[in-house]
mmCIF file of C-alpha atoms in Angstrom:
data_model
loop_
_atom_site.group_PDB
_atom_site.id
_atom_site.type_symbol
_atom_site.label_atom_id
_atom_site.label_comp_id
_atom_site.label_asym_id
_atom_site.label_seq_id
_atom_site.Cartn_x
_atom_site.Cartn_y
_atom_site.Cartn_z
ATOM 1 C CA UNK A 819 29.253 40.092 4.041
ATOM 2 C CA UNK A 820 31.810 42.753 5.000
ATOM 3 C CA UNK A 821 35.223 41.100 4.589
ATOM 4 C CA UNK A 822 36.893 43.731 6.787
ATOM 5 C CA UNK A 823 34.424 43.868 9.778
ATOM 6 C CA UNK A 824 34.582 39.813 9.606
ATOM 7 C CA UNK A 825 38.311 40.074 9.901
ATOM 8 C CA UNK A 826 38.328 42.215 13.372
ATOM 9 C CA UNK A 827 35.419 39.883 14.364
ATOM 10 C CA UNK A 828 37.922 36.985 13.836
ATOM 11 C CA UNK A 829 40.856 39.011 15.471
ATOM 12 C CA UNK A 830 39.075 39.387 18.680
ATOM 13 C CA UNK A 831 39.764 35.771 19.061
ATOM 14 C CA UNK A 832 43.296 36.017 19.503
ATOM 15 C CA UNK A 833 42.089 36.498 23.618
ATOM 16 C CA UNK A 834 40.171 33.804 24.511
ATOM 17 C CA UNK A 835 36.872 34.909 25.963
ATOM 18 C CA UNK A 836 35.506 34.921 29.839
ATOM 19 C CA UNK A 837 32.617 33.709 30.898
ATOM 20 C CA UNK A 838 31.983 34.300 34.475
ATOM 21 C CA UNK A 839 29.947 31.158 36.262
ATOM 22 C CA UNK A 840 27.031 30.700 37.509
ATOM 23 C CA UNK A 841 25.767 29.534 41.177
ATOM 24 C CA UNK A 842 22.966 27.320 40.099
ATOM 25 C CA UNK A 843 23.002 23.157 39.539
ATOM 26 C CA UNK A 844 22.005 22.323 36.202
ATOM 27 C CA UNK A 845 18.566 20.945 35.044
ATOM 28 C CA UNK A 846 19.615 17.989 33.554
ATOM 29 C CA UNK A 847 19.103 14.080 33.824
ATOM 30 C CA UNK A 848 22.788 13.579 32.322
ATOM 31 C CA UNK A 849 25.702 15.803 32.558
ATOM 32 C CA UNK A 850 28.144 16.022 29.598
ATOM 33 C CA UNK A 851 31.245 13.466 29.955
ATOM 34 C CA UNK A 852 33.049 15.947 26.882
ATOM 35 C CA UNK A 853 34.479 19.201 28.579
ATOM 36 C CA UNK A 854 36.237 19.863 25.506
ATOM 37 C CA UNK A 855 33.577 19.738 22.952
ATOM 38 C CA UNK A 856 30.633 22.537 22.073
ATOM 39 C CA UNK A 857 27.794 21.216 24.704
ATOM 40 C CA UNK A 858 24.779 19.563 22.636
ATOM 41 C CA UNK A 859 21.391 19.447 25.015
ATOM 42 C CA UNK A 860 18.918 16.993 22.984
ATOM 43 C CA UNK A 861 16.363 14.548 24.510
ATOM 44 C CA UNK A 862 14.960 11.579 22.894
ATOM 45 C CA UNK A 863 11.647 12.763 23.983
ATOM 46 C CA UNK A 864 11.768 15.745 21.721
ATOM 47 C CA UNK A 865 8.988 13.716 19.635
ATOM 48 C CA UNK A 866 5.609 12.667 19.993
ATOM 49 C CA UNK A 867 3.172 10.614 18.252
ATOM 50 C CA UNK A 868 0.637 12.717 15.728
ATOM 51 C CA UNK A 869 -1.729 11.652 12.978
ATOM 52 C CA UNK A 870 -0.669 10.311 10.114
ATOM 53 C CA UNK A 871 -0.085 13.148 7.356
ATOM 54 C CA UNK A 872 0.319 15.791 10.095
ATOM 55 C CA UNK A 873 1.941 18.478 8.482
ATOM 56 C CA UNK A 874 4.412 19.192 11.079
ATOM 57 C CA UNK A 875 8.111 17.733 10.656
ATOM 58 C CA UNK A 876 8.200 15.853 13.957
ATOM 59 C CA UNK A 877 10.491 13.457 12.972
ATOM 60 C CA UNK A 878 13.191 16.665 12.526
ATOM 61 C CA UNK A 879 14.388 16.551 15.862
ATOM 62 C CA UNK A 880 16.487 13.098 16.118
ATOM 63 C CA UNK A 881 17.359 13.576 12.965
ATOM 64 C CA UNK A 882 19.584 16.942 13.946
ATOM 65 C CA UNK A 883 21.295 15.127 16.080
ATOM 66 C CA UNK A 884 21.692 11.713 14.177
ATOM 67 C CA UNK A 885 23.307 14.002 11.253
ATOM 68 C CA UNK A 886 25.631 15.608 13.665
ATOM 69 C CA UNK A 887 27.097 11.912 14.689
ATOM 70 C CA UNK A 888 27.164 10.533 11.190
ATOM 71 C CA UNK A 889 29.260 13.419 9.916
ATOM 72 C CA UNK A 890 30.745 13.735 13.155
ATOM 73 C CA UNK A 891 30.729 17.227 13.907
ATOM 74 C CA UNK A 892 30.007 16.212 17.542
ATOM 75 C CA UNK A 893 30.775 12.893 19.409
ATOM 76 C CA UNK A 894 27.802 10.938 21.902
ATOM 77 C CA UNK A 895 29.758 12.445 25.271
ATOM 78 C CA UNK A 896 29.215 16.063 24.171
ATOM 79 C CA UNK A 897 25.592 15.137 24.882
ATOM 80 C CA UNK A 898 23.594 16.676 27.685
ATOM 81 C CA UNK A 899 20.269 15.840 28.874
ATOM 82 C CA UNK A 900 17.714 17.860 30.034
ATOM 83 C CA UNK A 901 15.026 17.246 32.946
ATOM 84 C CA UNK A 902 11.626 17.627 32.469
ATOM 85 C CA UNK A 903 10.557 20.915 33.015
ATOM 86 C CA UNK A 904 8.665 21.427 36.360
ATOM 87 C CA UNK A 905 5.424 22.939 36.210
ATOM 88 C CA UNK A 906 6.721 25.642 38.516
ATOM 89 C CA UNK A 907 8.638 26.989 35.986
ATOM 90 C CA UNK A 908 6.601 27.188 33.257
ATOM 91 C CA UNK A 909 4.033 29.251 35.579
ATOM 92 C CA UNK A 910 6.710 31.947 35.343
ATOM 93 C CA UNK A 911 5.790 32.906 31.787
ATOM 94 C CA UNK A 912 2.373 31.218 31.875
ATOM 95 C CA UNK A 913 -0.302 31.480 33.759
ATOM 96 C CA UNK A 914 -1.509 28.536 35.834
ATOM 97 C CA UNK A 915 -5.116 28.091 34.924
ATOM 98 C CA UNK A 916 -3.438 27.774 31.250
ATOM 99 C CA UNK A 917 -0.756 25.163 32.325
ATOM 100 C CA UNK A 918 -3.083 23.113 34.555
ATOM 101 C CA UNK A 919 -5.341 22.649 31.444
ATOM 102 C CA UNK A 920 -2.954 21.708 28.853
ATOM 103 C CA UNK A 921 -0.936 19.442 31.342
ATOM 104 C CA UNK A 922 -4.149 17.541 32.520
ATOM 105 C CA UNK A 923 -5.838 17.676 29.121
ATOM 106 C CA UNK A 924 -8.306 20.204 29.477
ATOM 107 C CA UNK A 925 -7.797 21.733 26.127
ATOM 108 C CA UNK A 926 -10.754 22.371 24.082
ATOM 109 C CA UNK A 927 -10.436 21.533 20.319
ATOM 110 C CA UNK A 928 -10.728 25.481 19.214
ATOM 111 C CA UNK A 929 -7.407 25.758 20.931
ATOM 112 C CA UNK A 930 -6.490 22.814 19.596
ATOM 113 C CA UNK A 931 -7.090 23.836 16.207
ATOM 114 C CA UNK A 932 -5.030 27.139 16.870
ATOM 115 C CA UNK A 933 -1.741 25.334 18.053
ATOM 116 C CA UNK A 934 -2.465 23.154 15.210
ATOM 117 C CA UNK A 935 -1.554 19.649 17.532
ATOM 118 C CA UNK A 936 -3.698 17.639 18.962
ATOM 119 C CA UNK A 937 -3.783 17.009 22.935
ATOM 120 C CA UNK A 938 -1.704 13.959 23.693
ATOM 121 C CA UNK A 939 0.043 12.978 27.074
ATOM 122 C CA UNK A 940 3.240 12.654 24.879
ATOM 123 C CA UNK A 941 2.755 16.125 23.313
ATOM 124 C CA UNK A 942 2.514 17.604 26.750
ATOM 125 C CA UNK A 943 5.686 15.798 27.658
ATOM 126 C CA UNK A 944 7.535 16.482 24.088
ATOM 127 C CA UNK A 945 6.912 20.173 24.847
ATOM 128 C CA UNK A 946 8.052 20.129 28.248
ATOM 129 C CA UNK A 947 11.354 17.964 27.885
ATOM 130 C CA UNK A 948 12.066 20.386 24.963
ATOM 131 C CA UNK A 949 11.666 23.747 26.818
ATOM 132 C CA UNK A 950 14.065 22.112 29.416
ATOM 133 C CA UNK A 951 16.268 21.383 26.985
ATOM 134 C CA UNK A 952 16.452 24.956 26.277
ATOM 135 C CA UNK A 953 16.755 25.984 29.469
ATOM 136 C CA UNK A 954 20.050 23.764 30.126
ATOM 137 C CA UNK A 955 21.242 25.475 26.941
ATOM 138 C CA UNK A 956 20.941 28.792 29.030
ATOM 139 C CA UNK A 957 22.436 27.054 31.788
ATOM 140 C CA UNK A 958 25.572 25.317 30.233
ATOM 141 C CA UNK A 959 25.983 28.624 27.930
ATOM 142 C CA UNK A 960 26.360 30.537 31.232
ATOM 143 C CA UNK A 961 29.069 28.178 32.486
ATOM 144 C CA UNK A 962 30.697 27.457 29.269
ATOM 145 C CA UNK A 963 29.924 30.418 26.631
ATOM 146 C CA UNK A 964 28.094 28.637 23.799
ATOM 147 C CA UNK A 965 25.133 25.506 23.832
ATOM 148 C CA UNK A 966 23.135 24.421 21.297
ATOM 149 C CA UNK A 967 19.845 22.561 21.541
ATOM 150 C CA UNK A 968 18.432 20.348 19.026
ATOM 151 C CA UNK A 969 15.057 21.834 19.728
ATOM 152 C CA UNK A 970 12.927 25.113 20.865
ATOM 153 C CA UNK A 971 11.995 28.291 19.601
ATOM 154 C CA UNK A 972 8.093 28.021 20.159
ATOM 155 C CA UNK A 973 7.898 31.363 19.904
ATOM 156 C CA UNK A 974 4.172 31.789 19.243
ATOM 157 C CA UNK A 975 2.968 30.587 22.675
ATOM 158 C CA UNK A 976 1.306 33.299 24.946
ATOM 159 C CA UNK A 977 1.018 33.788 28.703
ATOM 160 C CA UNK A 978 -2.750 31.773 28.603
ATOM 161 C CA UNK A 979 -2.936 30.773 25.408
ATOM 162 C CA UNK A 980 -0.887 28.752 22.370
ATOM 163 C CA UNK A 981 -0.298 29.417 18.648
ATOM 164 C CA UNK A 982 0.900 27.594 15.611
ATOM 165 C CA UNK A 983 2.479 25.066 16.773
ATOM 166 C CA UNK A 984 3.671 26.670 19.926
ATOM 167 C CA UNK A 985 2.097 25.605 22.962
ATOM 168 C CA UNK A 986 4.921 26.549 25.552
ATOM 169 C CA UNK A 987 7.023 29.464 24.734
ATOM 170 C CA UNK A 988 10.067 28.023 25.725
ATOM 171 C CA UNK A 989 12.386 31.226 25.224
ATOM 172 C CA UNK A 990 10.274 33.557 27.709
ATOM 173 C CA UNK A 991 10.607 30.833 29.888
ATOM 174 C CA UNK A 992 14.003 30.146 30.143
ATOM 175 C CA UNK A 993 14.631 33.947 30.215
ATOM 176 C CA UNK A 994 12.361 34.815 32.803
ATOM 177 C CA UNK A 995 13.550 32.067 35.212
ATOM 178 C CA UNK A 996 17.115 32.397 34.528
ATOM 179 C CA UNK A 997 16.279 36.510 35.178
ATOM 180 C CA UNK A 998 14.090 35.930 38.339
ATOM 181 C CA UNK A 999 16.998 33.131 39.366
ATOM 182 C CA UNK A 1000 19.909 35.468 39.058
ATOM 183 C CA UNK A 1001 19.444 38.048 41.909
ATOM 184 C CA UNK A 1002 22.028 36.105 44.223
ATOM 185 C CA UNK A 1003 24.565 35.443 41.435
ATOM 186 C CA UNK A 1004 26.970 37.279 39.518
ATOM 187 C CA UNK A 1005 26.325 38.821 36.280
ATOM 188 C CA UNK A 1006 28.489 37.702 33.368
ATOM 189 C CA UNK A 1007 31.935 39.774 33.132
ATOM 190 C CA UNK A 1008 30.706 41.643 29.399
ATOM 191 C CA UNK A 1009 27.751 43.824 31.716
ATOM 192 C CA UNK A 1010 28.172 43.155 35.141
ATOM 193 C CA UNK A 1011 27.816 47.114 35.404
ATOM 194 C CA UNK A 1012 24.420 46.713 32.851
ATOM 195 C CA UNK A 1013 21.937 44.382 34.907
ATOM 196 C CA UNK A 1014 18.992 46.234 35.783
ATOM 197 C CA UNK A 1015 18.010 47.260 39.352
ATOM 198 C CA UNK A 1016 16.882 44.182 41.066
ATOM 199 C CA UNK A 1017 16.182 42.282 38.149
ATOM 200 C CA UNK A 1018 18.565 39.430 37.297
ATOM 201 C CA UNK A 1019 20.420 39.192 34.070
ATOM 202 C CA UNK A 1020 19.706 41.112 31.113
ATOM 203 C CA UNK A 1021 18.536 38.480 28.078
ATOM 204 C CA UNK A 1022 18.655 39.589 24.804
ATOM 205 C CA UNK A 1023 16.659 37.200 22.107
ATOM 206 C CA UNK A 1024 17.743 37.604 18.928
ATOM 207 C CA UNK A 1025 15.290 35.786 16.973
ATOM 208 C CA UNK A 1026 15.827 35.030 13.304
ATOM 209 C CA UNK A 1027 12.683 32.880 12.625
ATOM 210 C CA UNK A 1028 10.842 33.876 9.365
ATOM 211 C CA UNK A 1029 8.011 34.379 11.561
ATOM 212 C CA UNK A 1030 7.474 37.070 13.958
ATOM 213 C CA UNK A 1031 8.002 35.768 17.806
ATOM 214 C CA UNK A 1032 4.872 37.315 18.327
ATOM 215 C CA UNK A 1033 3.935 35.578 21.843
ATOM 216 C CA UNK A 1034 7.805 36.500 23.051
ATOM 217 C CA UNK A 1035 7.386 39.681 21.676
ATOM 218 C CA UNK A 1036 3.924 40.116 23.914
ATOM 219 C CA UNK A 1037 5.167 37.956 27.239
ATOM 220 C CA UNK A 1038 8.196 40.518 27.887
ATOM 221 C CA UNK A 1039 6.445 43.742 26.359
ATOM 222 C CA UNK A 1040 6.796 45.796 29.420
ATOM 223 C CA UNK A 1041 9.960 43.629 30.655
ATOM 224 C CA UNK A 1042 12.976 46.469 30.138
ATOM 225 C CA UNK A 1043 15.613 43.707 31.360
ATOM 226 C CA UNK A 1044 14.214 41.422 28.425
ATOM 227 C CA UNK A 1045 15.285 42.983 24.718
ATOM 228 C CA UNK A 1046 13.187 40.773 22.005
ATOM 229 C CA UNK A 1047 15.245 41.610 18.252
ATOM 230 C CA UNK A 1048 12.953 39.693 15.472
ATOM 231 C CA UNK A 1049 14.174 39.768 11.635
ATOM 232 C CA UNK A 1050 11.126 38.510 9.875
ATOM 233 C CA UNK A 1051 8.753 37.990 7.166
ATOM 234 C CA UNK A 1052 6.825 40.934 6.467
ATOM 235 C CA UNK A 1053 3.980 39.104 4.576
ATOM 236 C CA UNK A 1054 4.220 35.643 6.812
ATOM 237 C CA UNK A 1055 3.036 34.321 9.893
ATOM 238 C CA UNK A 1056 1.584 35.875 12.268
ATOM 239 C CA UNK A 1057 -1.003 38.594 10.453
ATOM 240 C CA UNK A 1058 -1.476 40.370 13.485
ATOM 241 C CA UNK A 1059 1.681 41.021 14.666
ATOM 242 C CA UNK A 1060 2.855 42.741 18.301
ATOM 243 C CA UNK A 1061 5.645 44.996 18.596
ATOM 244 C CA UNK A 1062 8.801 43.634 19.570
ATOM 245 C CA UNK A 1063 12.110 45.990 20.917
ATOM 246 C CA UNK A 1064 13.205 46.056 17.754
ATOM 247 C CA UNK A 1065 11.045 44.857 14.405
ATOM 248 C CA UNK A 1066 12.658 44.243 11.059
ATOM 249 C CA UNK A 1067 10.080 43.379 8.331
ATOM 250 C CA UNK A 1068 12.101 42.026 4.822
ATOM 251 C CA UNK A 1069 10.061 41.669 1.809
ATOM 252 C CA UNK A 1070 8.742 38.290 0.063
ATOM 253 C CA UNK A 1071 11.923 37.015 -1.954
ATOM 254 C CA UNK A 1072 15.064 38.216 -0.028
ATOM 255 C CA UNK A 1073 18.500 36.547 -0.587
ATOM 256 C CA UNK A 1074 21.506 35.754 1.226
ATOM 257 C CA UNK A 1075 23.218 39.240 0.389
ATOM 258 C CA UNK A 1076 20.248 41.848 1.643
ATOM 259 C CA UNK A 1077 19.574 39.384 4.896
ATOM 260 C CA UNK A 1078 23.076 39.342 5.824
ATOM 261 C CA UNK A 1079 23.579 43.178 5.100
ATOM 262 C CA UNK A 1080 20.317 43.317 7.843
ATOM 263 C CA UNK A 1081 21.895 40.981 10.941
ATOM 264 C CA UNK A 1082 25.318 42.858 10.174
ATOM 265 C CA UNK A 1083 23.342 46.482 10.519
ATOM 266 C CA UNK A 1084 21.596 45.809 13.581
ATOM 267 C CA UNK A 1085 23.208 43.244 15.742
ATOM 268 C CA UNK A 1086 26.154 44.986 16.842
ATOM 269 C CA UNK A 1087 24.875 47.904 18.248
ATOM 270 C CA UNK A 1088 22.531 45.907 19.875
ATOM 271 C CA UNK A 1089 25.076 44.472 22.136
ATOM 272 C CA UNK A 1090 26.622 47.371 22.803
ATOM 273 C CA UNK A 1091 24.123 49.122 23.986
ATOM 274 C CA UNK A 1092 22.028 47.105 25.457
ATOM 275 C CA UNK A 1093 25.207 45.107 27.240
ATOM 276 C CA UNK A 1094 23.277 41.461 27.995
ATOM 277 C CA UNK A 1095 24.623 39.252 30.457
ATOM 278 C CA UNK A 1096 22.652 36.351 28.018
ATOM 279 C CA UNK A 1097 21.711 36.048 24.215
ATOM 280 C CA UNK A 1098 19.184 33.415 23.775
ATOM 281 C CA UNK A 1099 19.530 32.609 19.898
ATOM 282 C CA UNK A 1100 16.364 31.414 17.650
ATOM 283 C CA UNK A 1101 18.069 29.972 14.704
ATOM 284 C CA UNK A 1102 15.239 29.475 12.590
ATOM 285 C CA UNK A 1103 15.763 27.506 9.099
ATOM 286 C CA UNK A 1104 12.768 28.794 7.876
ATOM 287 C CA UNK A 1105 14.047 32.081 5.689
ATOM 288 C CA UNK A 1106 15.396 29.146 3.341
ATOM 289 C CA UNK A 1107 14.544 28.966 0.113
ATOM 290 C CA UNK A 1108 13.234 25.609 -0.023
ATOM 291 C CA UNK A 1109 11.557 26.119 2.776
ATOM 292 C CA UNK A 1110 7.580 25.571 2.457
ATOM 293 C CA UNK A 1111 6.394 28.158 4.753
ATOM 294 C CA UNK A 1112 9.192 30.529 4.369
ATOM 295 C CA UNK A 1113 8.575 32.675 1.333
ATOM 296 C CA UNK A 1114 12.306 34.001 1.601
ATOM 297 C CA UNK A 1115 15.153 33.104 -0.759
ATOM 298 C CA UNK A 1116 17.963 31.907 1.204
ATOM 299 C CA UNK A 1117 20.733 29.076 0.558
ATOM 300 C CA UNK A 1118 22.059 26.969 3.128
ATOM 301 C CA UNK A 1119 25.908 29.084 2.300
ATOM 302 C CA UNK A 1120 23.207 31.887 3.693
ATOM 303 C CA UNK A 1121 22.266 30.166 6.857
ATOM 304 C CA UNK A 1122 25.818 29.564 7.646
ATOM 305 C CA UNK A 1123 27.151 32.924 7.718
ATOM 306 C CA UNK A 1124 24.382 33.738 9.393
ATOM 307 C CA UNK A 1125 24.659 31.829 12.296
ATOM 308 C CA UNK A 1126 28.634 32.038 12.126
ATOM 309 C CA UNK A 1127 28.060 35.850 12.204
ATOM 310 C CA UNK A 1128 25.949 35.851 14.859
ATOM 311 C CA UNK A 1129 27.911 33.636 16.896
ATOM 312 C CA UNK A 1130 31.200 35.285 16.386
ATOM 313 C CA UNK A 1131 29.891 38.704 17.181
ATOM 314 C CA UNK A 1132 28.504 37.512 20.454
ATOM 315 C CA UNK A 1133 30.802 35.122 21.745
ATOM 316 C CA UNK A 1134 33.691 38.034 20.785
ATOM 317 C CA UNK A 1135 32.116 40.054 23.398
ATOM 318 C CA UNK A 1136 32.124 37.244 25.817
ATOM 319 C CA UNK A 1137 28.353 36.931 25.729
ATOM 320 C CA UNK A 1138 27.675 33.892 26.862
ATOM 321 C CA UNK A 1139 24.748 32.403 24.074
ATOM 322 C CA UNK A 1140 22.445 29.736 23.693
ATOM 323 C CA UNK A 1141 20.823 28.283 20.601
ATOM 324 C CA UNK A 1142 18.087 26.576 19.379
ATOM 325 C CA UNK A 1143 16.435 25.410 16.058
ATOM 326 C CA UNK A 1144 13.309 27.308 15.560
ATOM 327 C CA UNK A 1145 11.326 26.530 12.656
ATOM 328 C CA UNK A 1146 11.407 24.767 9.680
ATOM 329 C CA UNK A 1147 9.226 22.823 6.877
ATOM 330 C CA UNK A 1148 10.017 20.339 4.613
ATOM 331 C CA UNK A 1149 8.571 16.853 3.150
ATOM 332 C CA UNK A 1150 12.261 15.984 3.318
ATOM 333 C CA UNK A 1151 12.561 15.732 6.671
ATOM 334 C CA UNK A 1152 16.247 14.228 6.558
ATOM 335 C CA UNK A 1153 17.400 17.280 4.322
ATOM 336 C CA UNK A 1154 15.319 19.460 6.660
ATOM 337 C CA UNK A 1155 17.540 18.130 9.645
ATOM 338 C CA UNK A 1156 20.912 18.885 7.833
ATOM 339 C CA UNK A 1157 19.537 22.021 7.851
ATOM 340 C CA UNK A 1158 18.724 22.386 10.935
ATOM 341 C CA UNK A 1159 21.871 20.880 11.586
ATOM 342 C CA UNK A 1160 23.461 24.430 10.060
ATOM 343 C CA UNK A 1161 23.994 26.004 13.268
ATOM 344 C CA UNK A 1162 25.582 23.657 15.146
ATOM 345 C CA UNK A 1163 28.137 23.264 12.953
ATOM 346 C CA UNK A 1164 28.970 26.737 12.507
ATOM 347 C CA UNK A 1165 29.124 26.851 16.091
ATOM 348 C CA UNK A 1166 31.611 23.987 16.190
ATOM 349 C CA UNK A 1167 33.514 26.192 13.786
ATOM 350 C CA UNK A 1168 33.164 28.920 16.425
ATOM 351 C CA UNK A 1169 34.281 26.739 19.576
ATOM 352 C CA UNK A 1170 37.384 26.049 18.154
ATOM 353 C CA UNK A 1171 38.350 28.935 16.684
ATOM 354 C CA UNK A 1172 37.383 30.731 20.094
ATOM 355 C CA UNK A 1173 39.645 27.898 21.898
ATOM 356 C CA UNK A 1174 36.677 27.378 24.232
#
């Protein structure tokens, strides 16, 4: 990383940043008691029941936050909760034929098959407690500058369809309703001059999954107030992959150094010039070299200044931001938590530096 650009990064903190608020109540079954602390949105409903040998790390998501109190980088009253998402909301990303289906239990098994879950009542709810935890992330970021869930990032999921192991694209959702909400409140104080005609906040998703946020990429497409920003795999997950605002394919094997060199090259100028009034923040642990899906090479020192890079360079522009885990695969599902844990931590490093 570039010493020197990292130092003006960290003198831009010597002014604490703005963040202008919002107009809207907050989606959430428990408000935070902490006003102090970085704002942690987790549910205990982020899990579900699935066969035994299921490859998918389900039991990641208490873990996250179960590390985070044991090593007490955050305390239970920095703790929000998030409502269940209505199914109002998710019909403004997907359509309702689609929602109506996978809600009831309509799903045929080829679909199945292609999320890669099977139906359950509790995967319906799992999905839809987690993509309102994301959304309060939004919400909470707006009023407070920086959340972190302990979830989200299906980023797969398509208007009518899901997609390894995405059935609810919970990003395009909370961007879209927090866009379509926003025409009767005021935009945050970095681009209050930016927001497009008529359309809400500007949302930039900066998503630094190993895997292409192909359904994200597809949902907002033709969406100018949306700007999707994917650093990826070029040999992984998804094959067929759409064509987000701005693509970055690395090759099989990259480390710490040539990643880092990428976020630094790109990210910037993306907030200048596209000015958002939101970043919504896929922290993906997947690039990791341990990871089993990942096919990239990088440590958890990588993932740090990743995340603290991203965070800094955001939050120094008073941007408000909003995190959550995105993917990651391990047998070790407690190491895969610390891991996931990664970002929270660097943005408790951020919150107090920042004096937020």
């Amino acid at each position: 990383m570039k010493i020197s650009y990292m130092r003006r990064i960290l003198a831009s903190f010597s002014k604490k940043p703005t963040f202008a608020s919002t107009c809207r109540a907050f989606h959430a079954e428990k408000v935070s008691a902490d006003s102090r602390g970085l704002p942690v949105v987790h549910h205990s409903r982020y899990v579900c029941d699935l066969p035994p040998g299921h490859r998918f790390p389900m039991g990641k998501f208490p873990r996250v936050l179960h590390c985070l109190l044991k090593d007490q980088i955050v305390s239970e009253q920095q703790v929000w909760t998030p409502e269940l998402v209505s199914e109002e909301i998710l019909n403004c990303v997907h359509t309702t034929e689609y929602v109506k289906n996978f809600v009831s239990g309509k799903v045929e098994e080829k679909a199945q098959r292609r999320t890669g879950f099977p139906w359950s009542k509790g995967l319906v709810r799992r999905c839809r407690y987690e993509t309102g935890g994301t959304l309060l992330a939004a919400e909470v970021a707006l009023e407070r500058g920086l959340a972190c869930s302990t979830a989200g990032g299906t980023h797969h999921a398509f208007p009518d369809h899901g997609s390894g192991f995405c059935l609810i694209n919970d990003l395009a959702v909370t961007a879209r309703y927090l866009r379509n909400s926003s025409s009767s409140c005021p935009a945050s104080s970095s681009s209050s001059s930016s927001s497009t005609a008529g359309g809400g906040r500007k949302v930039l998703i900066v998503d630094l999954d190993v895997h292409q946020g192909d359904g994200t990429a597809f949902i907002f497409k033709d969406e100018p107030g949306v700007f999707t920003f994917s650093i990826h795999g070029e040999k992984n997950f998804p094959l067929h992959k759409q064509r987000s605002d701005l693509d970055v394919s690395l090759p099989d094997g990259t480390e710490d150094g040539q990643y880092l060199s990428t976020v630094e090259a790109h990210l910037p100028g993306l907030l200048d010039s596209f000015r958002p009034d939101l970043v919504l923040y896929d922290a993906g642990v997947d690039p990791h070299t341990e990871d089993d899906l990942g096919r990239l090479r990088l440590t958890d020192a990588g993932l740090y200044q990743r995340d603290l890079y991203v965070l800094k360079t955001v939050v120094a522009r008073g941007i408000p931001i909003a995190t959550v885990i995105g993917g990651g695969y391990a047998s070790d599902v407690d190491k895969l938590a610390v891991r996931h844990s990664i970002v929270h931590r660097a943005a408790t490093q951020v919150w107090k530096e920042c004096g937020m």
